[in-house]
Amino acid sequence: MVLRPQRPGWLVAMAASIPLLLIGLVFLLLRMINGSTVNGGLGLLALPAFVILLGVPAVWGIVYLLRRGRTMRLVVDGDTLRYVGWNGKGWQLSRSTITNVHYVNVMNPMATKPTPWIIISTNADDVARVLWQSDWPDGLLRVWKQNGVVVSRDDLSFREVISRYPRLELPWWHRRPALAGLLYAVVFIVYVFLVVMPFVFMS
């Protein structure tokens, strides 16, 4: 059995608003070409400027979504549960070793709302794996039911989760959200000053 990830809510909302996004992009391009009553436009230079300004985030987003749809999956094959992420990396474990599946809403530091996780712990080692609840529909619950796995639900703080699962496998940006936020801010500022501002001053 192969389970594909569910479409994230933000992607569904974006797909529904495509007409408005296209209108907004056309308006932005025309504004860059013609300028305003105060500043002159970029003329034909607006076309490469438009591609540069929107190309970097757009390319990353398109690559992520394409790889997410084609690569990301959960494979239940015999006694094996295998997870493959959008980047092709993942993990696998024996279904017979799963002792508990914990559906938990985690309040991360610097977050405004809880992040829903699925934490899978086994008796094979003390390492726990995590999935995002929003990626997997209720079909995953059938896997736990077939295995007779204990499924629990709870709301915990990030510190409580780490205390309960000290070797929980997490991306570094979840373990160090302050550092991740700082790096994201630096990248955004550099992008604005090196890419966006030159075209603003030229227009």
Short mmCIF file of C-alpha atoms in Angstrom, two decimals:
data_model
loop_
_atom_site.label_atom_id
_atom_site.label_comp_id
_atom_site.label_asym_id
_atom_site.label_seq_id
_atom_site.Cartn_x
_atom_site.Cartn_y
_atom_site.Cartn_z
CA MET A 1 0.00 0.00 0.00
CA VAL A 2 1.34 3.42 -0.96
CA LEU A 3 0.02 6.55 0.76
CA ARG A 4 0.58 9.90 -0.92
CA PRO A 5 0.61 13.17 1.05
CA GLN A 6 -2.51 15.25 1.24
CA ARG A 7 -2.46 18.67 -0.41
CA PRO A 8 -1.61 21.33 2.18
CA GLY A 9 -4.33 23.85 2.97
CA TRP A 10 -2.25 26.81 1.78
CA LEU A 11 -1.82 25.16 -1.63
CA VAL A 12 -5.57 24.60 -1.98
CA ALA A 13 -6.22 28.24 -1.06
CA MET A 14 -3.58 29.43 -3.54
CA ALA A 15 -5.05 27.30 -6.34
CA ALA A 16 -8.48 28.82 -5.67
CA SER A 17 -7.05 32.33 -5.88
CA ILE A 18 -5.06 31.85 -9.11
CA PRO A 19 -7.23 34.30 -11.14
CA LEU A 20 -6.64 37.06 -8.57
CA LEU A 21 -2.93 36.24 -8.42
CA LEU A 22 -2.63 36.47 -12.22
CA ILE A 23 -4.42 39.82 -12.28
CA GLY A 24 -2.12 41.10 -9.53
CA LEU A 25 1.00 39.90 -11.37
CA VAL A 26 -0.10 41.52 -14.64
CA PHE A 27 -0.78 44.79 -12.79
CA LEU A 28 2.66 44.62 -11.13
CA LEU A 29 4.39 43.98 -14.46
CA LEU A 30 2.59 46.90 -16.15
CA ARG A 31 3.46 49.15 -13.22
CA MET A 32 7.12 48.18 -13.52
CA ILE A 33 7.04 48.89 -17.28
CA ASN A 34 5.18 52.21 -17.20
CA GLY A 35 6.10 53.47 -13.72
CA SER A 36 3.96 56.01 -11.87
CA THR A 37 3.34 59.74 -12.00
CA VAL A 38 6.37 60.21 -9.74
CA ASN A 39 8.86 57.68 -11.15
CA GLY A 40 9.40 56.53 -14.69
CA GLY A 41 9.05 52.87 -15.55
CA LEU A 42 11.75 50.38 -16.44
CA GLY A 43 10.45 49.82 -19.96
CA LEU A 44 11.59 46.56 -21.48
CA LEU A 45 14.01 46.14 -18.57
CA ALA A 46 10.93 45.36 -16.48
CA LEU A 47 10.67 41.91 -18.06
CA PRO A 48 14.01 40.53 -16.77
CA ALA A 49 13.49 42.45 -13.52
CA PHE A 50 10.11 40.80 -13.07
CA VAL A 51 11.62 37.37 -13.69
CA ILE A 52 14.46 38.00 -11.22
CA LEU A 53 12.20 39.37 -8.48
CA LEU A 54 9.72 36.52 -8.61
CA GLY A 55 11.87 33.80 -10.16
CA VAL A 56 13.88 32.83 -7.07
CA PRO A 57 10.96 32.07 -4.75
CA ALA A 58 8.80 30.75 -7.60
CA VAL A 59 11.40 28.23 -8.80
CA TRP A 60 11.96 26.95 -5.27
CA GLY A 61 8.22 26.60 -4.69
CA ILE A 62 7.62 24.81 -8.00
CA VAL A 63 10.50 22.38 -7.42
CA TYR A 64 9.29 21.64 -3.91
CA LEU A 65 5.69 21.02 -4.97
CA LEU A 66 6.67 18.84 -7.94
CA ARG A 67 9.05 16.71 -5.89
CA ARG A 68 6.56 16.55 -3.04
CA GLY A 69 3.87 15.16 -5.31
CA ARG A 70 6.16 12.72 -7.16
CA THR A 71 8.53 11.58 -4.42
CA MET A 72 6.97 11.97 -0.97
CA ARG A 73 5.12 8.83 0.19
CA LEU A 74 4.53 6.25 2.88
CA VAL A 75 4.93 2.65 1.74
CA VAL A 76 3.41 -0.21 3.75
CA ASP A 77 4.94 -3.41 2.38
CA GLY A 78 4.57 -6.57 4.43
CA ASP A 79 6.05 -5.86 7.84
CA THR A 80 7.83 -2.68 6.70
CA LEU A 81 6.73 0.92 7.02
CA ARG A 82 8.88 3.17 4.82
CA TYR A 83 8.77 6.96 4.59
CA VAL A 84 10.29 8.92 1.70
CA GLY A 85 10.40 12.70 1.97
CA TRP A 86 10.17 15.28 -0.81
CA ASN A 87 13.98 15.29 -1.09
CA GLY A 88 14.15 11.51 -1.54
CA LYS A 89 15.49 10.89 1.97
CA GLY A 90 13.58 9.08 4.69
CA TRP A 91 13.53 6.09 6.99
CA GLN A 92 12.01 2.67 7.39
CA LEU A 93 11.10 0.49 10.33
CA SER A 94 9.44 -2.81 11.05
CA ARG A 95 5.72 -2.46 11.76
CA SER A 96 5.98 -5.20 14.39
CA THR A 97 8.32 -3.01 16.46
CA ILE A 98 5.94 -0.01 16.65
CA THR A 99 4.73 0.33 20.23
CA ASN A 100 2.97 3.68 20.22
CA VAL A 101 1.76 6.32 17.80
CA HIS A 102 1.24 9.70 19.40
CA TYR A 103 -0.92 12.29 17.62
CA VAL A 104 0.15 15.49 19.34
CA ASN A 105 -0.34 19.22 18.84
CA VAL A 106 3.05 20.74 19.60
CA MET A 107 3.49 24.36 20.58
CA ASN A 108 6.89 25.27 19.19
CA PRO A 109 8.92 28.19 20.50
CA MET A 110 8.20 31.38 18.51
CA ALA A 111 5.09 29.75 16.93
CA THR A 112 1.65 31.33 17.00
CA LYS A 113 -0.29 28.07 16.75
CA PRO A 114 0.39 24.39 17.51
CA THR A 115 2.02 22.16 14.91
CA PRO A 116 0.24 18.78 14.55
CA TRP A 117 2.74 15.91 14.57
CA ILE A 118 2.52 12.12 14.42
CA ILE A 119 5.26 10.66 16.61
CA ILE A 120 6.08 6.99 16.01
CA SER A 121 8.01 5.16 18.72
CA THR A 122 9.27 1.56 18.58
CA ASN A 123 10.73 -1.04 20.88
CA ALA A 124 13.66 -1.60 18.51
CA ASP A 125 15.55 1.49 19.70
CA ASP A 126 14.87 4.70 21.55
CA VAL A 127 14.72 6.86 18.43
CA ALA A 128 11.27 8.21 17.54
CA ARG A 129 10.19 9.36 14.08
CA VAL A 130 7.85 12.23 13.28
CA LEU A 131 5.35 12.90 10.50
CA TRP A 132 3.17 15.94 9.94
CA GLN A 133 -0.52 15.18 10.47
CA SER A 134 -1.57 17.59 7.73
CA ASP A 135 0.33 15.51 5.15
CA TRP A 136 -1.47 12.23 5.80
CA PRO A 137 -5.24 11.61 5.67
CA ASP A 138 -7.12 9.11 7.81
CA GLY A 139 -5.86 6.22 5.67
CA LEU A 140 -2.80 6.12 7.91
CA LEU A 141 -5.02 5.33 10.89
CA ARG A 142 -5.94 2.00 9.25
CA VAL A 143 -2.27 1.00 9.36
CA TRP A 144 -2.13 1.49 13.12
CA LYS A 145 -5.43 -0.33 13.60
CA GLN A 146 -4.26 -3.31 11.55
CA ASN A 147 -1.13 -3.52 13.71
CA GLY A 148 -3.02 -3.15 16.97
CA VAL A 149 -0.84 -0.15 17.83
CA VAL A 150 -1.82 2.08 20.75
CA VAL A 151 -2.77 5.52 19.39
CA SER A 152 -2.81 8.44 21.82
CA ARG A 153 -3.69 12.11 21.38
CA ASP A 154 -2.44 15.03 23.40
CA ASP A 155 -1.40 18.68 23.45
CA LEU A 156 2.18 19.23 24.60
CA SER A 157 4.76 21.97 24.57
CA PHE A 158 7.91 21.50 22.54
CA ARG A 159 9.94 21.03 25.73
CA GLU A 160 7.57 18.31 26.94
CA VAL A 161 7.82 16.47 23.63
CA ILE A 162 11.63 16.54 23.67
CA SER A 163 11.62 15.40 27.29
CA ARG A 164 9.38 12.44 26.46
CA TYR A 165 11.23 11.62 23.20
CA PRO A 166 14.82 12.82 23.76
CA ARG A 167 16.09 11.27 20.52
CA LEU A 168 13.20 12.38 18.35
CA GLU A 169 14.43 12.82 14.77
CA LEU A 170 13.68 16.42 13.80
CA PRO A 171 15.03 18.90 11.24
CA TRP A 172 17.43 21.34 12.88
CA TRP A 173 15.09 24.30 12.28
CA HIS A 174 12.48 22.68 14.56
CA ARG A 175 15.00 22.12 17.33
CA ARG A 176 16.46 25.63 16.99
CA PRO A 177 13.58 27.87 15.84
CA ALA A 178 15.27 31.08 17.05
CA LEU A 179 18.36 30.42 14.93
CA ALA A 180 16.20 29.36 11.97
CA GLY A 181 14.14 32.54 12.24
CA LEU A 182 17.31 34.64 12.37
CA LEU A 183 18.77 32.95 9.28
CA TYR A 184 15.50 33.33 7.36
CA ALA A 185 15.44 37.03 8.28
CA VAL A 186 19.04 37.51 7.11
CA VAL A 187 18.33 35.76 3.79
CA PHE A 188 15.22 37.90 3.25
CA ILE A 189 17.06 41.15 4.03
CA VAL A 190 19.94 40.21 1.71
CA TYR A 191 17.46 39.32 -1.05
CA VAL A 192 15.65 42.66 -0.65
CA PHE A 193 18.83 44.76 -0.67
CA LEU A 194 20.67 42.91 -3.43
CA VAL A 195 17.77 42.01 -5.72
CA VAL A 196 14.68 44.11 -5.01
CA MET A 197 16.10 47.53 -4.08
CA PRO A 198 18.25 48.04 -7.22
CA PHE A 199 15.14 47.78 -9.39
CA VAL A 200 13.20 50.03 -7.05
CA PHE A 201 15.84 52.78 -7.38
CA MET A 202 16.01 52.30 -11.14
CA SER A 203 12.27 52.75 -11.61
#
